[in-house]
Short mmCIF file of C-alpha atoms in Angstrom, two decimals:
data_model
loop_
_atom_site.label_atom_id
_atom_site.label_comp_id
_atom_site.label_asym_id
_atom_site.label_seq_id
_atom_site.Cartn_x
_atom_site.Cartn_y
_atom_site.Cartn_z
CA MET J 18 6.67 7.81 23.23
CA SER J 19 9.32 10.29 22.13
CA ARG J 20 8.81 12.29 18.99
CA ILE J 21 11.40 13.31 16.44
CA ASN J 22 10.62 16.39 14.35
CA GLY J 23 7.01 16.07 15.41
CA PHE J 24 6.55 12.38 14.74
CA VAL J 25 6.97 9.10 16.60
CA GLY J 26 10.40 7.47 16.25
CA ARG J 27 10.34 4.03 14.65
CA ARG J 28 11.99 2.27 17.60
CA ASP J 29 9.62 3.89 20.10
CA PHE J 30 6.65 2.96 17.94
CA LEU J 31 7.64 -0.71 17.84
CA ARG J 32 8.59 -0.73 21.53
CA HIS J 33 5.19 0.72 22.40
CA CYS J 34 3.45 -1.98 20.36
CA VAL J 35 5.46 -4.88 21.77
CA ALA J 36 4.95 -3.64 25.32
CA LYS J 37 1.21 -4.09 24.90
CA VAL J 38 1.48 -7.76 23.96
CA PRO J 39 2.17 -9.21 27.47
CA LEU J 40 -0.64 -7.10 28.93
CA MET J 41 -3.05 -8.43 26.33
CA TYR J 42 -1.86 -11.98 26.98
CA THR J 43 -2.48 -11.57 30.73
CA ALA J 44 -6.01 -10.36 30.03
CA MET J 45 -6.65 -13.30 27.72
CA LYS J 46 -5.28 -15.76 30.27
CA PHE J 47 -7.60 -14.55 33.04
CA ALA J 48 -10.43 -14.77 30.55
CA GLY J 49 -9.71 -18.47 30.10
CA VAL J 50 -7.64 -18.36 26.93
CA GLY J 51 -4.41 -19.55 28.60
CA GLY J 52 -3.41 -23.05 29.58
CA PHE J 53 -2.25 -24.57 26.31
CA ALA J 54 -0.66 -28.00 26.08
CA ILE J 55 0.91 -29.50 22.96
CA GLY J 56 1.10 -26.94 20.19
CA GLY J 57 0.69 -24.12 22.71
CA SER J 58 3.75 -22.21 21.56
CA LEU J 59 2.36 -22.03 18.05
CA LEU J 60 -0.93 -20.71 19.37
CA TRP J 61 0.93 -18.22 21.54
CA GLN J 62 2.87 -16.94 18.54
CA LYS J 63 -0.38 -16.47 16.67
CA GLN J 64 -1.89 -14.58 19.60
CA GLN J 65 1.20 -12.41 19.81
CA ALA J 66 0.84 -11.48 16.15
CA VAL J 67 -2.83 -10.62 16.59
CA ALA J 68 -2.17 -8.61 19.74
CA LEU J 69 0.68 -6.73 18.11
CA GLN J 70 -1.44 -5.88 15.10
CA ALA J 71 -4.20 -4.61 17.38
CA ALA J 72 -1.69 -2.46 19.24
CA VAL J 73 -0.38 -0.94 16.05
CA ALA J 74 -3.95 -0.23 14.96
CA ASP J 75 -4.32 2.07 17.95
CA ALA J 76 -1.28 4.12 17.03
CA SER J 77 -1.87 7.75 16.25
CA PRO J 78 -0.50 8.95 12.91
CA ALA J 79 2.42 11.35 13.34
CA ASN J 80 1.50 13.61 10.44
CA PRO J 81 0.33 16.92 11.98
CA ASN J 82 -1.50 17.99 8.82
CA PRO J 83 -2.67 14.89 6.95
CA VAL J 84 -4.30 15.27 3.56
CA ASN J 85 -7.66 13.49 3.41
CA GLY J 86 -8.14 10.76 0.85
CA ASP J 87 -10.34 12.72 -1.56
CA LYS J 88 -7.98 15.70 -1.69
CA ALA J 89 -4.96 13.43 -2.04
CA LEU J 90 -6.57 11.66 -4.98
CA LYS J 91 -7.28 15.00 -6.66
CA LEU J 92 -3.65 16.03 -6.22
CA LEU J 93 -2.54 12.82 -7.91
CA LEU J 94 -4.97 13.13 -10.82
CA ASP J 95 -4.10 16.80 -11.33
CA GLY J 96 -0.45 15.78 -11.48
CA ASN J 97 -1.22 13.04 -13.98
CA GLN J 98 -2.99 15.57 -16.18
CA ARG J 99 0.12 17.76 -16.12
CA PHE J 100 2.22 14.74 -17.08
CA LEU J 101 -0.24 13.73 -19.77
CA HIS J 102 -0.23 17.18 -21.40
CA GLN J 103 3.50 17.79 -20.91
CA LYS J 104 2.93 20.64 -18.44
CA ARG J 105 4.85 19.21 -15.53
CA LYS J 106 5.78 21.41 -12.56
CA TYR J 107 8.40 19.06 -11.08
CA PRO J 108 7.33 20.02 -7.52
CA ASP J 109 9.31 19.40 -4.36
CA GLN J 110 12.53 18.52 -6.14
CA SER J 111 14.79 21.40 -5.06
CA LEU J 112 17.89 21.00 -2.90
CA GLU J 113 16.11 22.97 -0.18
CA HIS J 114 13.19 20.52 -0.17
CA LEU J 115 15.58 17.57 -0.17
CA ARG J 116 17.13 18.90 3.06
CA LEU J 117 13.69 19.54 4.53
CA VAL J 118 12.37 16.02 4.04
CA ALA J 119 15.65 14.58 5.32
CA LYS J 120 14.35 15.62 8.77
CA GLY J 121 11.09 13.69 8.43
CA GLN J 122 8.57 12.47 5.87
CA TYR J 123 4.85 13.17 5.58
CA PRO J 124 3.75 11.57 2.27
CA PHE J 125 0.25 12.69 1.32
CA ALA J 126 -0.50 9.42 -0.53
CA SER J 127 0.73 5.84 -0.78
CA ILE J 128 1.01 3.85 -3.98
CA LEU J 129 1.05 0.08 -4.41
CA GLY J 130 2.34 -0.13 -7.95
CA CYS J 131 3.82 -2.61 -10.37
CA ALA J 132 7.61 -2.77 -10.58
CA ASP J 133 7.40 -2.29 -14.36
CA SER J 134 10.05 0.24 -15.41
CA ARG J 135 7.48 2.17 -17.46
CA VAL J 136 5.32 3.07 -14.47
CA PRO J 137 7.35 5.32 -12.11
CA ALA J 138 4.78 6.83 -9.75
CA GLU J 139 6.50 10.14 -8.96
CA ILE J 140 6.90 10.89 -12.67
CA ILE J 141 3.43 9.96 -13.93
CA PHE J 142 1.79 11.86 -11.05
CA ASP J 143 4.26 14.78 -11.30
CA GLN J 144 5.26 14.67 -7.64
CA GLY J 145 8.53 15.09 -5.76
CA LEU J 146 10.63 14.11 -2.78
CA GLY J 147 8.59 13.04 0.23
CA ASP J 148 5.23 13.37 -1.53
CA LEU J 149 4.49 9.68 -2.11
CA PHE J 150 5.17 6.49 -0.18
CA VAL J 151 5.65 4.02 -3.02
CA VAL J 152 5.73 0.23 -2.77
CA ARG J 153 6.45 -1.47 -6.08
CA VAL J 154 6.38 -5.17 -6.84
CA ALA J 155 5.69 -7.13 -10.02
CA GLY J 156 1.95 -7.40 -10.59
CA ASN J 157 1.21 -4.92 -7.75
CA VAL J 158 0.66 -7.97 -5.52
CA ALA J 159 -0.39 -7.28 -1.92
CA SER J 160 2.00 -9.67 -0.19
CA ASP J 161 2.54 -9.67 3.58
CA MET J 162 5.60 -7.43 3.30
CA VAL J 163 3.75 -5.04 1.03
CA ILE J 164 0.83 -4.86 3.47
CA GLY J 165 3.24 -4.23 6.34
CA SER J 166 4.87 -1.38 4.44
CA LEU J 167 1.49 0.22 3.76
CA GLU J 168 0.45 -0.21 7.38
CA TYR J 169 3.54 1.80 8.31
CA ALA J 170 2.76 4.47 5.70
CA THR J 171 -0.74 4.94 7.08
CA ALA J 172 -0.59 4.20 10.83
CA VAL J 173 2.78 5.88 11.43
CA LEU J 174 3.31 8.42 8.65
CA GLY J 175 -0.34 9.43 8.39
CA SER J 176 -1.01 8.86 4.69
CA GLN J 177 -4.79 8.75 4.18
CA LEU J 178 -4.86 7.39 0.62
CA ILE J 179 -3.63 4.15 -0.90
CA VAL J 180 -3.80 3.77 -4.67
CA VAL J 181 -3.41 0.26 -6.05
CA LEU J 182 -1.90 1.12 -9.41
CA GLY J 183 -1.89 -1.53 -12.13
CA HIS J 184 -1.23 -0.99 -15.81
CA ARG J 185 -2.22 -2.24 -19.22
CA LYS J 186 -0.05 -4.95 -20.82
CA CYS J 187 1.22 -6.12 -17.42
CA GLY J 188 3.68 -8.96 -17.92
CA ALA J 189 2.99 -10.51 -14.52
CA VAL J 190 -0.73 -10.72 -15.25
CA ALA J 191 0.02 -12.20 -18.67
CA GLU J 192 2.08 -14.94 -16.98
CA ALA J 193 -0.78 -15.72 -14.61
CA LEU J 194 -3.11 -16.14 -17.58
CA GLN J 195 -0.78 -18.71 -19.20
CA GLU J 196 -1.09 -21.23 -16.35
CA GLN J 197 2.35 -22.58 -17.20
CA PRO J 198 5.24 -23.37 -14.81
CA VAL J 199 7.60 -20.41 -14.33
CA PRO J 200 11.24 -20.49 -13.19
CA GLY J 201 12.61 -19.49 -9.80
CA ARG J 202 10.54 -17.39 -7.44
CA ILE J 203 8.55 -15.72 -10.19
CA GLY J 204 5.95 -18.31 -9.26
CA PHE J 205 5.25 -16.48 -6.00
CA VAL J 206 4.19 -13.42 -7.99
CA VAL J 207 2.04 -15.45 -10.37
CA GLU J 208 0.32 -17.28 -7.50
CA GLY J 209 -0.58 -13.93 -5.97
CA ILE J 210 -2.41 -12.94 -9.16
CA LYS J 211 -4.16 -16.21 -10.03
CA PRO J 212 -7.22 -15.64 -7.79
CA ALA J 213 -7.92 -12.46 -9.75
CA VAL J 214 -7.46 -14.18 -13.09
CA GLN J 215 -10.02 -16.82 -12.17
CA ARG J 216 -12.66 -14.10 -11.92
CA VAL J 217 -12.44 -13.21 -15.61
CA LYS J 218 -11.97 -16.56 -17.33
CA LEU J 219 -15.57 -16.67 -18.56
CA ARG J 220 -16.03 -12.97 -19.32
CA THR J 221 -16.31 -11.57 -22.83
CA GLY J 222 -13.95 -8.93 -24.17
CA ASP J 223 -10.16 -8.65 -24.02
CA ILE J 224 -9.09 -11.18 -21.39
CA GLN J 225 -5.74 -9.43 -20.82
CA ASP J 226 -7.37 -6.07 -20.05
CA ASN J 227 -10.08 -7.77 -17.99
CA ALA J 228 -7.43 -9.63 -15.97
CA VAL J 229 -5.43 -6.45 -15.31
CA ILE J 230 -8.54 -4.70 -13.96
CA ALA J 231 -9.57 -7.75 -11.93
CA ASN J 232 -6.10 -7.97 -10.40
CA ILE J 233 -6.16 -4.32 -9.33
CA GLN J 234 -9.55 -4.82 -7.69
CA TYR J 235 -8.48 -8.07 -6.05
CA GLN J 236 -5.32 -6.59 -4.53
CA ALA J 237 -7.25 -3.56 -3.23
CA GLU J 238 -9.76 -5.90 -1.58
CA LYS J 239 -6.94 -7.97 -0.10
CA LEU J 240 -5.42 -4.91 1.55
CA GLN J 241 -8.65 -4.24 3.41
CA GLU J 242 -9.43 -7.86 4.26
CA SER J 243 -5.94 -8.90 5.37
CA SER J 244 -5.06 -5.96 7.62
CA MET J 245 -6.77 -5.00 10.86
CA ILE J 246 -4.81 -1.75 10.80
CA LEU J 247 -5.97 -0.63 7.36
CA ALA J 248 -9.54 -1.79 8.00
CA LYS J 249 -9.70 0.18 11.22
CA LEU J 250 -8.38 3.35 9.60
CA ILE J 251 -11.02 2.99 6.89
CA ARG J 252 -13.77 2.64 9.50
CA LYS J 253 -12.49 5.74 11.28
CA GLY J 254 -12.60 7.71 8.03
CA GLN J 255 -8.81 8.13 8.04
CA LEU J 256 -8.03 6.04 4.97
CA LYS J 257 -9.31 5.61 1.43
CA ILE J 258 -8.19 2.74 -0.83
CA VAL J 259 -8.81 3.01 -4.57
CA GLY J 260 -7.78 1.07 -7.65
CA ALA J 261 -6.33 2.75 -10.73
CA CYS J 262 -5.08 1.63 -14.13
CA TYR J 263 -2.24 3.27 -16.06
CA ASP J 264 -2.17 3.21 -19.85
CA ILE J 265 1.49 2.80 -20.84
CA GLU J 266 0.74 4.03 -24.37
CA THR J 267 -0.94 7.33 -23.45
CA GLY J 268 0.28 8.07 -19.92
CA LYS J 269 -3.25 8.40 -18.53
CA VAL J 270 -4.27 7.10 -15.12
CA SER J 271 -7.93 6.03 -14.81
CA ILE J 272 -9.61 5.45 -11.46
CA LEU J 273 -11.64 2.25 -11.23
CA THR J 274 -15.15 2.47 -9.85
#
């Protein structure tokens, strides 16, 4: 595969993955997996998806100097402390750095955060251009597209940390607790949170706070359980996934254990 500025080009990466699919199919056919009848095309599509995901899992991250998960987490928490105490450094925000990262990105951490306007990751962690690969969606729900984005951040860009960042007083979690019909496609978000909410229905304490924490934990688990790529990187010691909760009233990020 060709490399651009030291990393694999996106088209070459995908071409490399797709090229492996027919080879894997041939191997499966000789092993006795082939020969479908009615419904075979659907099974073939499913096998293609599995084979493609396996191929991507073997990709080598392009980042020549990846930051390991523990160090990346420390960098984030140090930045949050600067933000918390109003001692921000505003790193990597110069015009010179902007031009540098225009040539290629090597984010040291990835964030799955809520789309809430009060939780901008680069600001609360005091980071700059190219430092974080941020995916934001209401309720920090790990949908298929979100998982795909994080697979790219880790398998291709070399990020070795994913932080699932929820926050107190999350409106999406509050909607999931109501168990009432919601308009439009907001329901897709709510449905993605409901399994987490079910875990805390019988617990004591503040049900809203409990549900927020449960949702963070649930989405972090889903990332690992729904992605062969992320699971493999974790097994190889090349990825760490942690949950964290942001307090919108104080600005503090707390890591969940």
